[in-house]
Coordinates of C-alpha atoms and ligand atoms in Angstrom, one line a residue:
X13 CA 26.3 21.3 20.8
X14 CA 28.0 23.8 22.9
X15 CA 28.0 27.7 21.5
X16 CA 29.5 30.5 22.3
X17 CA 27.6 33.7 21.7
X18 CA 27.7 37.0 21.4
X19 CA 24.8 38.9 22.0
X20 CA 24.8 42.9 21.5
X21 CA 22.6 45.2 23.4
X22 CA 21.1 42.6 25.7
X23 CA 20.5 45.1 28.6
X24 CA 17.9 46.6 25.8
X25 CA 14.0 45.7 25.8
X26 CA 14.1 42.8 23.2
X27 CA 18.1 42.1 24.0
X28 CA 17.0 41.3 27.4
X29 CA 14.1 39.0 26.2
X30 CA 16.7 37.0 23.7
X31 CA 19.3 36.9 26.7
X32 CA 17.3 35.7 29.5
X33 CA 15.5 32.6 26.7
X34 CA 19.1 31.7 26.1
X35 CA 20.2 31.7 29.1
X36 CA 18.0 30.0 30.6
X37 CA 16.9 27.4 27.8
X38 CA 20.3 26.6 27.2
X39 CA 22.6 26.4 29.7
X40 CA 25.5 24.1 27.7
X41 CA 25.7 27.4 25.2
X42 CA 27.8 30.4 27.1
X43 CA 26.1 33.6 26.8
X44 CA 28.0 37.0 26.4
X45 CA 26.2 40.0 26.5
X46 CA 27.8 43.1 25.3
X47 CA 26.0 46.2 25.4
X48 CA 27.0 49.7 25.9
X49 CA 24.2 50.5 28.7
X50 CA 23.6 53.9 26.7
X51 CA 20.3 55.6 28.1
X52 CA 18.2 52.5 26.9
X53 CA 20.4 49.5 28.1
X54 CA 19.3 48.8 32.0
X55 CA 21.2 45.8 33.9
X56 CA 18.4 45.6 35.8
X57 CA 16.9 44.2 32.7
X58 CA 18.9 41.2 34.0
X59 CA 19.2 40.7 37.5
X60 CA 17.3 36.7 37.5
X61 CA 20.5 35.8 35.4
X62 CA 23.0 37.8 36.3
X63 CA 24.7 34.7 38.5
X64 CA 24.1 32.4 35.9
X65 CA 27.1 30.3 34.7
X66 CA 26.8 30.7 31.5
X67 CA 26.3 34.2 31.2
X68 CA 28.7 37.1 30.7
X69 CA 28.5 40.6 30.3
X70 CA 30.9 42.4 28.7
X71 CA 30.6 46.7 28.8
X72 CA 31.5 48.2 25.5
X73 CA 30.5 49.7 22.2
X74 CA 30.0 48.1 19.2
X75 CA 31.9 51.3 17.1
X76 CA 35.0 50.1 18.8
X77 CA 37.1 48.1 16.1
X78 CA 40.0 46.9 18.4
X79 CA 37.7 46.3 21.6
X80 CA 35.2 44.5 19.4
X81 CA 38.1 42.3 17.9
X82 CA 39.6 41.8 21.1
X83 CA 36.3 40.0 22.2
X84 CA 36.3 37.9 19.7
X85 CA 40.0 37.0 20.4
X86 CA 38.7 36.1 24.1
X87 CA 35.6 34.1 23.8
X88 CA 36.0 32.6 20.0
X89 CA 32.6 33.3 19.7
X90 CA 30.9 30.7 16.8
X91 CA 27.3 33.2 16.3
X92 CA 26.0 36.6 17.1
X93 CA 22.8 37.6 17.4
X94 CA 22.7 41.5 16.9
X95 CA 20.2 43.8 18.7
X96 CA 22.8 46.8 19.6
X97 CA 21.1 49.9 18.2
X98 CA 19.8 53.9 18.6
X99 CA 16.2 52.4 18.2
X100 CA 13.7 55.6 18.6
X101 CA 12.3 56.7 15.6
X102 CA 11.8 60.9 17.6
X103 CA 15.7 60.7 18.7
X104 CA 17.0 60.0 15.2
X105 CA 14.7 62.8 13.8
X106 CA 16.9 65.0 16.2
X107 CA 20.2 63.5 16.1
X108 CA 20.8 61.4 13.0
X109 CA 24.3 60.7 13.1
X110 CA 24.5 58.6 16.3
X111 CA 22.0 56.4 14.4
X112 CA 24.3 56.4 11.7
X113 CA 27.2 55.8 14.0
X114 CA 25.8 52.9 16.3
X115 CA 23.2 51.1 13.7
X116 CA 25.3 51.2 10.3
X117 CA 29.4 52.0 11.8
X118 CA 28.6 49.4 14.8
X119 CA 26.9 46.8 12.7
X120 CA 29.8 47.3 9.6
X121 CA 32.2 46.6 12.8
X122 CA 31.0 43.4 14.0
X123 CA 30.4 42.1 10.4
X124 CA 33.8 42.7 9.5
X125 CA 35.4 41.1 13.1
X126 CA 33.1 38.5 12.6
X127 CA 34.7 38.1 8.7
X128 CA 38.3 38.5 10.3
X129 CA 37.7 36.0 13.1
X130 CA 35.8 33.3 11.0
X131 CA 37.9 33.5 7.7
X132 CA 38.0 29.7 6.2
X133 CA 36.0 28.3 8.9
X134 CA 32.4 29.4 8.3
X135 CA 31.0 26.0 8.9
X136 CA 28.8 26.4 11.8
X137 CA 29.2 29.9 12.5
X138 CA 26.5 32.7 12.4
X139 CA 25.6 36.3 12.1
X140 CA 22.3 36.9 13.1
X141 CA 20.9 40.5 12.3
X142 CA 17.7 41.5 14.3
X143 CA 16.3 44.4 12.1
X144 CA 12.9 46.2 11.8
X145 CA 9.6 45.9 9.5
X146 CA 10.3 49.9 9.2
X147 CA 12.8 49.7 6.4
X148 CA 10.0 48.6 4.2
X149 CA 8.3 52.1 4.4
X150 CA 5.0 53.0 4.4
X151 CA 1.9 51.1 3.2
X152 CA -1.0 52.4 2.4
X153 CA -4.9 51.2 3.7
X154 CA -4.2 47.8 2.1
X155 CA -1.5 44.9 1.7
X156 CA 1.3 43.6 3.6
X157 CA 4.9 43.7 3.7
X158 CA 6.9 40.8 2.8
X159 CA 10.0 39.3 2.4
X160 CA 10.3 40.7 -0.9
X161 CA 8.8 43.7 -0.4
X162 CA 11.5 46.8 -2.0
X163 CA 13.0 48.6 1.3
X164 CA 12.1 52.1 0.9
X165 CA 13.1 53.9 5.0
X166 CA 11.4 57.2 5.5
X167 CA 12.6 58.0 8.9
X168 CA 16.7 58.9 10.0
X169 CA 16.4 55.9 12.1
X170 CA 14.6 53.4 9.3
X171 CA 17.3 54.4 7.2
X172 CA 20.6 53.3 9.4
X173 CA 18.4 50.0 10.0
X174 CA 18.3 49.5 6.2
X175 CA 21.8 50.3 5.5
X176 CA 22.7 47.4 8.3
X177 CA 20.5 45.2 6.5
X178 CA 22.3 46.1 3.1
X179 CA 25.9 45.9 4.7
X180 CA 24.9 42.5 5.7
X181 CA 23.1 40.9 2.9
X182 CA 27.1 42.3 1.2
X183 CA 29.3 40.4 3.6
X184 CA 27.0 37.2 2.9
X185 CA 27.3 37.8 -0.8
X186 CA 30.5 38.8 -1.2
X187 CA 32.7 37.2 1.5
X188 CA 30.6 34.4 2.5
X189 CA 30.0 35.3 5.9
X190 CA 27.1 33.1 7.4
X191 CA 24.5 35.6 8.1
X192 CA 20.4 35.7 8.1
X193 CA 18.2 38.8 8.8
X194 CA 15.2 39.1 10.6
X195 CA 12.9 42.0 10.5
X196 CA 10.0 42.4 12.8
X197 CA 7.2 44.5 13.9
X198 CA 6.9 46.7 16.9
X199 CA 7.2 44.9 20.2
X200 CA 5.4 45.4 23.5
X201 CA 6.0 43.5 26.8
X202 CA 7.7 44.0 30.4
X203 CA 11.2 46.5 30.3
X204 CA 10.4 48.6 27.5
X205 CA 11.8 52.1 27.9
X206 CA 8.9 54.8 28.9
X207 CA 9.7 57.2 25.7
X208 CA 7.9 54.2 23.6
X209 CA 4.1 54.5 22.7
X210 CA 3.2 51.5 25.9
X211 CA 5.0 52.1 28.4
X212 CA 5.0 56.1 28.3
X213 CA 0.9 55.5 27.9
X214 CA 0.8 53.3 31.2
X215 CA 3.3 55.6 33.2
X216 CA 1.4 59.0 32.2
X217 CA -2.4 56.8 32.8
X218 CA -1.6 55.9 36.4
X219 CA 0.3 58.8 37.4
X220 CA -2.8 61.2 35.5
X221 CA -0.8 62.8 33.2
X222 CA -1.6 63.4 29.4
X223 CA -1.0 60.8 27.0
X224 CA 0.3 62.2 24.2
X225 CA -1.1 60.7 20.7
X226 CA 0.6 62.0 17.4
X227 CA -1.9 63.3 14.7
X228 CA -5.4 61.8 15.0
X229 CA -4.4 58.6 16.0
X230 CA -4.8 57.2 12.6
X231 CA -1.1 55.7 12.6
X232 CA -1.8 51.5 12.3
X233 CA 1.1 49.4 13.3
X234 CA 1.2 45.7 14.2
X235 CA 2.0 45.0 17.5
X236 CA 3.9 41.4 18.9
X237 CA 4.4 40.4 22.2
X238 CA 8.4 40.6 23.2
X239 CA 8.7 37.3 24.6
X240 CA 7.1 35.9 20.9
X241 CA 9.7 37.7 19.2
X242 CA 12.2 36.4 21.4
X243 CA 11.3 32.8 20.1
X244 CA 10.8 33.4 16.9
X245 CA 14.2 34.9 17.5
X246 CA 15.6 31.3 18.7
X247 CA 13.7 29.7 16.1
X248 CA 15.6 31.3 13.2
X249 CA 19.1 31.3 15.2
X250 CA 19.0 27.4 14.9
X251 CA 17.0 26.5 11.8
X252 CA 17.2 29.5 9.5
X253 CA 18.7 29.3 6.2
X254 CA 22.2 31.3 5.5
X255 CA 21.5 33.9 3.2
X256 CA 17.5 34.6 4.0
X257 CA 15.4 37.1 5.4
X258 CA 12.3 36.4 7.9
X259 CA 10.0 38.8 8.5
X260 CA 8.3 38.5 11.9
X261 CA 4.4 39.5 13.1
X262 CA 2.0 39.4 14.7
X263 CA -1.1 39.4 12.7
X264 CA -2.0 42.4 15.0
X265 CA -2.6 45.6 13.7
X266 CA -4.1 48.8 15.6
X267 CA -4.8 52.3 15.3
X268 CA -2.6 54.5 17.8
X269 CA -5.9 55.5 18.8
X270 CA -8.2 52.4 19.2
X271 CA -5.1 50.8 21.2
X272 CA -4.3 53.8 23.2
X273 CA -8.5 53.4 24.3
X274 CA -8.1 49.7 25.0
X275 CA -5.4 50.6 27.2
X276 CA -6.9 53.1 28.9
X277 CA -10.0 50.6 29.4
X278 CA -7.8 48.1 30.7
X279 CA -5.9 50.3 33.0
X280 CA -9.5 51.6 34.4
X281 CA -10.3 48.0 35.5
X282 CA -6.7 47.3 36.8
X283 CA -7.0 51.1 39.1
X284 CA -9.9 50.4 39.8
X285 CA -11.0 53.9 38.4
X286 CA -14.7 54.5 37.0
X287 CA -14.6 53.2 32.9
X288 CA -13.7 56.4 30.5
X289 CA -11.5 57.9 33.3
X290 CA -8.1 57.3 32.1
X291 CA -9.4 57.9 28.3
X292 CA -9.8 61.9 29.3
X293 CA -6.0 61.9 29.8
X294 CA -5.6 61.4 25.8
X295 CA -4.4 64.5 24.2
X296 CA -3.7 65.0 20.4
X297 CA 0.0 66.5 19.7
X298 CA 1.1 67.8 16.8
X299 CA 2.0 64.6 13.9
X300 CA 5.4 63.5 13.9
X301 CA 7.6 64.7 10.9
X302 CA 7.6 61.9 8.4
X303 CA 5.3 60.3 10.3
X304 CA 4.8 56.6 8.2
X305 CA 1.2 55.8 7.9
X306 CA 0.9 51.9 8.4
X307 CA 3.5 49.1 8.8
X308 CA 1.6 45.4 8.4
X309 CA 4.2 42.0 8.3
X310 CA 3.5 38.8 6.2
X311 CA 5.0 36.2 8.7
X312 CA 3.9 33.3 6.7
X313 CA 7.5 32.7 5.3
X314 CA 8.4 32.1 9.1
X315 CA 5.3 30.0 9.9
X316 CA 5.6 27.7 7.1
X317 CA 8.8 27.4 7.2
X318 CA 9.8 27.1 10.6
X319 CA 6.5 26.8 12.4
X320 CA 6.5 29.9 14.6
X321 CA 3.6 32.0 15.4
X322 CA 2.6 34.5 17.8
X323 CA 1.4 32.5 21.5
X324 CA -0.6 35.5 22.7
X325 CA -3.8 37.6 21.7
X326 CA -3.2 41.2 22.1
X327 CA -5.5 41.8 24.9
X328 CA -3.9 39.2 26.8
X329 CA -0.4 40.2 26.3
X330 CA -1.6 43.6 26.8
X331 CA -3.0 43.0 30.5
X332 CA 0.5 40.9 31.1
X333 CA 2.1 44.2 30.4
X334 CA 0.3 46.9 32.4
X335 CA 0.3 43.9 35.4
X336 CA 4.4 44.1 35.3
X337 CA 4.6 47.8 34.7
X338 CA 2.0 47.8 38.1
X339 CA 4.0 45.8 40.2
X340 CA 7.4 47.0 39.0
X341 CA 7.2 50.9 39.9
X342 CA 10.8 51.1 41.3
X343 CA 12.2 49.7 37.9
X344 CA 10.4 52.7 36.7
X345 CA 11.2 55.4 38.8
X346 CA 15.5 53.9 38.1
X347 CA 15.2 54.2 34.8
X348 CA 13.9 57.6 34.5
X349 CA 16.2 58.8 37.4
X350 CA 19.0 57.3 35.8
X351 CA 19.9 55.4 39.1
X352 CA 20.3 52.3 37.1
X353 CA 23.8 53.8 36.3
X354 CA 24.6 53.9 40.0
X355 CA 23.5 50.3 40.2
X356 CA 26.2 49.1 37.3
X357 CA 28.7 50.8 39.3
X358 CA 27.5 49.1 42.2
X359 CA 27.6 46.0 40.7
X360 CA 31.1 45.5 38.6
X361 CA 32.9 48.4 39.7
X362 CA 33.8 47.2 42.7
X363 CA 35.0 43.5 41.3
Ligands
NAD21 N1 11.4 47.8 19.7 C1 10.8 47.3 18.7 O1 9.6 47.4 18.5 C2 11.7 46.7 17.5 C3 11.0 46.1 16.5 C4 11.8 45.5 15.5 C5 13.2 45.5 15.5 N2 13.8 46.2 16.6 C6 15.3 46.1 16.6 O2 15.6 45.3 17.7 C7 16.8 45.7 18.3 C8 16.6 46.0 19.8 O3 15.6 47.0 20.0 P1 15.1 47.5 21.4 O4 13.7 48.1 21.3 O5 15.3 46.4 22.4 O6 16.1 48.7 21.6 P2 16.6 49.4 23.0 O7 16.8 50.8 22.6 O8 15.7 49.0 24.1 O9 18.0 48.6 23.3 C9 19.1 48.8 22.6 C10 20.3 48.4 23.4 O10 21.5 48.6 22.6 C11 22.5 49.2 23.4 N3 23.4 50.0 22.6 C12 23.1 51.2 22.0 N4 24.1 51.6 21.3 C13 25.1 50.8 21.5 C14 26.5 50.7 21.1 N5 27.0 51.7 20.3 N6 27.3 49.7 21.5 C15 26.7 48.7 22.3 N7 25.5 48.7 22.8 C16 24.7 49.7 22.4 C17 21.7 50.0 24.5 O11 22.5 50.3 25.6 C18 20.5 49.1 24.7 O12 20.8 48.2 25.8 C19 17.2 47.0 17.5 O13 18.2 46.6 16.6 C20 15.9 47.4 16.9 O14 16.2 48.1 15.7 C21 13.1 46.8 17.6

């Protein structure tokens, strides 16, 4: 069947993953990427599809009621798959109300365009959410959070996620609007912004400069390879059922510390540096505020259900990483000089 979507924030990490999988995997379905390429969104992201057909990108901001309308107006779009979002935990501790603005306003604004746009003819059409394992809270040394799990956000940023989730679970409830909600773990993988635990780690490693590690260490979270969410991602968009959450994982969890130390054992071998050189760059900062002590997902709901599960060991996926941030320095060095905003302009100003 032919589709037209929508997908927000697709010059993000995990947008970019979802764009390039449907882009590529389907090429009947057109693809429209809007995104507001804030400090985090990087067309670079993109350029292997950028001359595709069936792909679109659209600059804009998901707050924007009559822009976001008017796109809907233009493309009759029949699902979205949401990613737009403020997504670092540290920023929202400083500046809450953009979080507030982009992840609750921004979500509320699409949900209700989507509502206008779709009124009496829901057959076939979808809201897909893409929210976070972090709305569940904290867990202590034992269980797991499920799909059933109370949400209970500690953090500015957890919080705006949760109200997204809320707002809607209430436009599926009370106006019908076909809508399912994912919520998944943290992600690593190629094109991940440097201010996130990875990436920063590898960029500070080779260029011998402290790695930062909040607290002791002794923060757990369960890590998934990007391109794995990005499937499990496709998996729900076309088999889900209306109305459900699906929590995605990957059966992964590490201390901050013990995976900081793998990485810095794995980027000794790829340097070529004597082992335990790269660990004496670790340095202990103080914790962050509200700092949640372990996230751990129960994906089984998605695995027997829909028969996804992770394609990658951690070490592996780990390796594939550092090899792209390796061979990729001038990605790196545009996206902390902000030069990727001279390449936008570059590359649809002038059309
Ligand atoms: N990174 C993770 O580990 C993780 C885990 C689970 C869920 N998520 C969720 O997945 C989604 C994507 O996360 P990410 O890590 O790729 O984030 P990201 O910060 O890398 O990308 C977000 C994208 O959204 C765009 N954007 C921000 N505000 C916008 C606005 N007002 N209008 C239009 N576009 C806007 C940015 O330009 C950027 O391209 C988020 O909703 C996040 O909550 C992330």
């Amino acid at each position: 069947m032919k589709r037209k979507l929508l997908i927000t924030g697709g010059a993000g990490f995990i947008g970019s993953h979802v764009v390039r999988l449907f882009v590529n995997k389907y090429p009947d379905y057109q693809i429209v990427n809007l995104d507001a390429l804030t400090y985090a969104g990087n067309l670079e992201n993109l350029t292997d599809i950028n001359e595709k057909a069936n792909y679109t990108f659209e600059k804009g901001d998901i707050t924007d009621e009559t822009f976001i309308d008017e796109l809907f107006q233009k493309y009759h779009f029949d699902g979205v798959i949401h990613l737009a979002a403020e997504s670092h935990v540290d920023r929202s501790i400083l500046d809450p109300l953009a979080f507030i603005r982009t992840n609750v306003m921004g979500t509320a604004v699409l949900l209700n365009s989507a509502r206008k746009h779709w009124k009496g003819n829901e057959n076939g059409k979808l809201f897909y959410h893409v929210s976070t394992d972090e709305v569940y809270g904290s867990l202590g040394e034992e269980g797991f959070f499920t799909e059933e799990t109370s949400y209970d956000p500690r953090s500015p940023y957890s919080a705006s996620k949760a109200s997204s989730d809320h707002f809607v679970m209430a436009y599926y409830h009370t106006y019908h609007l076909p809508a399912i909600i994912s919520n998944c773990s943290n992600n690593y993988g190629s094109h991940h912004f440097p201010e996130k635990l990875i990436p920063l780690a590898i960029h500070n490693i080779k260029n011998n400069k402290p790695v930062p590690v909040y607290g002791k260490g002794e923060n757990v979270r369960d890590w998934l390879f990007v391109e794995d969410h990005a499937r499990a991602i496709d998996v729900i968009f076309h088999n889900g059922r209306l109305g459900e959450t699906y929590n995605i994982g990957g059966f992964n969890e590490w201390k901050n510390i013990d995976l900081i130390q793998l990485l810095c054992r794995i980027m000794d071998k790829k340097l070529g540096r004597p082992e335990g050189t790269s660990a004496q760059l670790i340095t202990f900062v103080k914790d962050r505020a509200g700092h949640d002590l372990r996230y751990a997902i129960d994906a089984t709901k998605l695995n027997k259900e829909l028969g996804w599960e992770p394609s990658l060991q951690f070490e592996e996926g780990l390796e594939k990483t550092v090899d792209w941030y390796l061979s990729n320095e001038e990605w790196l060095q545009h996206v902390t000089s902000g030069a990727y905003q001279q390449y936008y302009q570059e590359q649809y100003q002038k059309r």
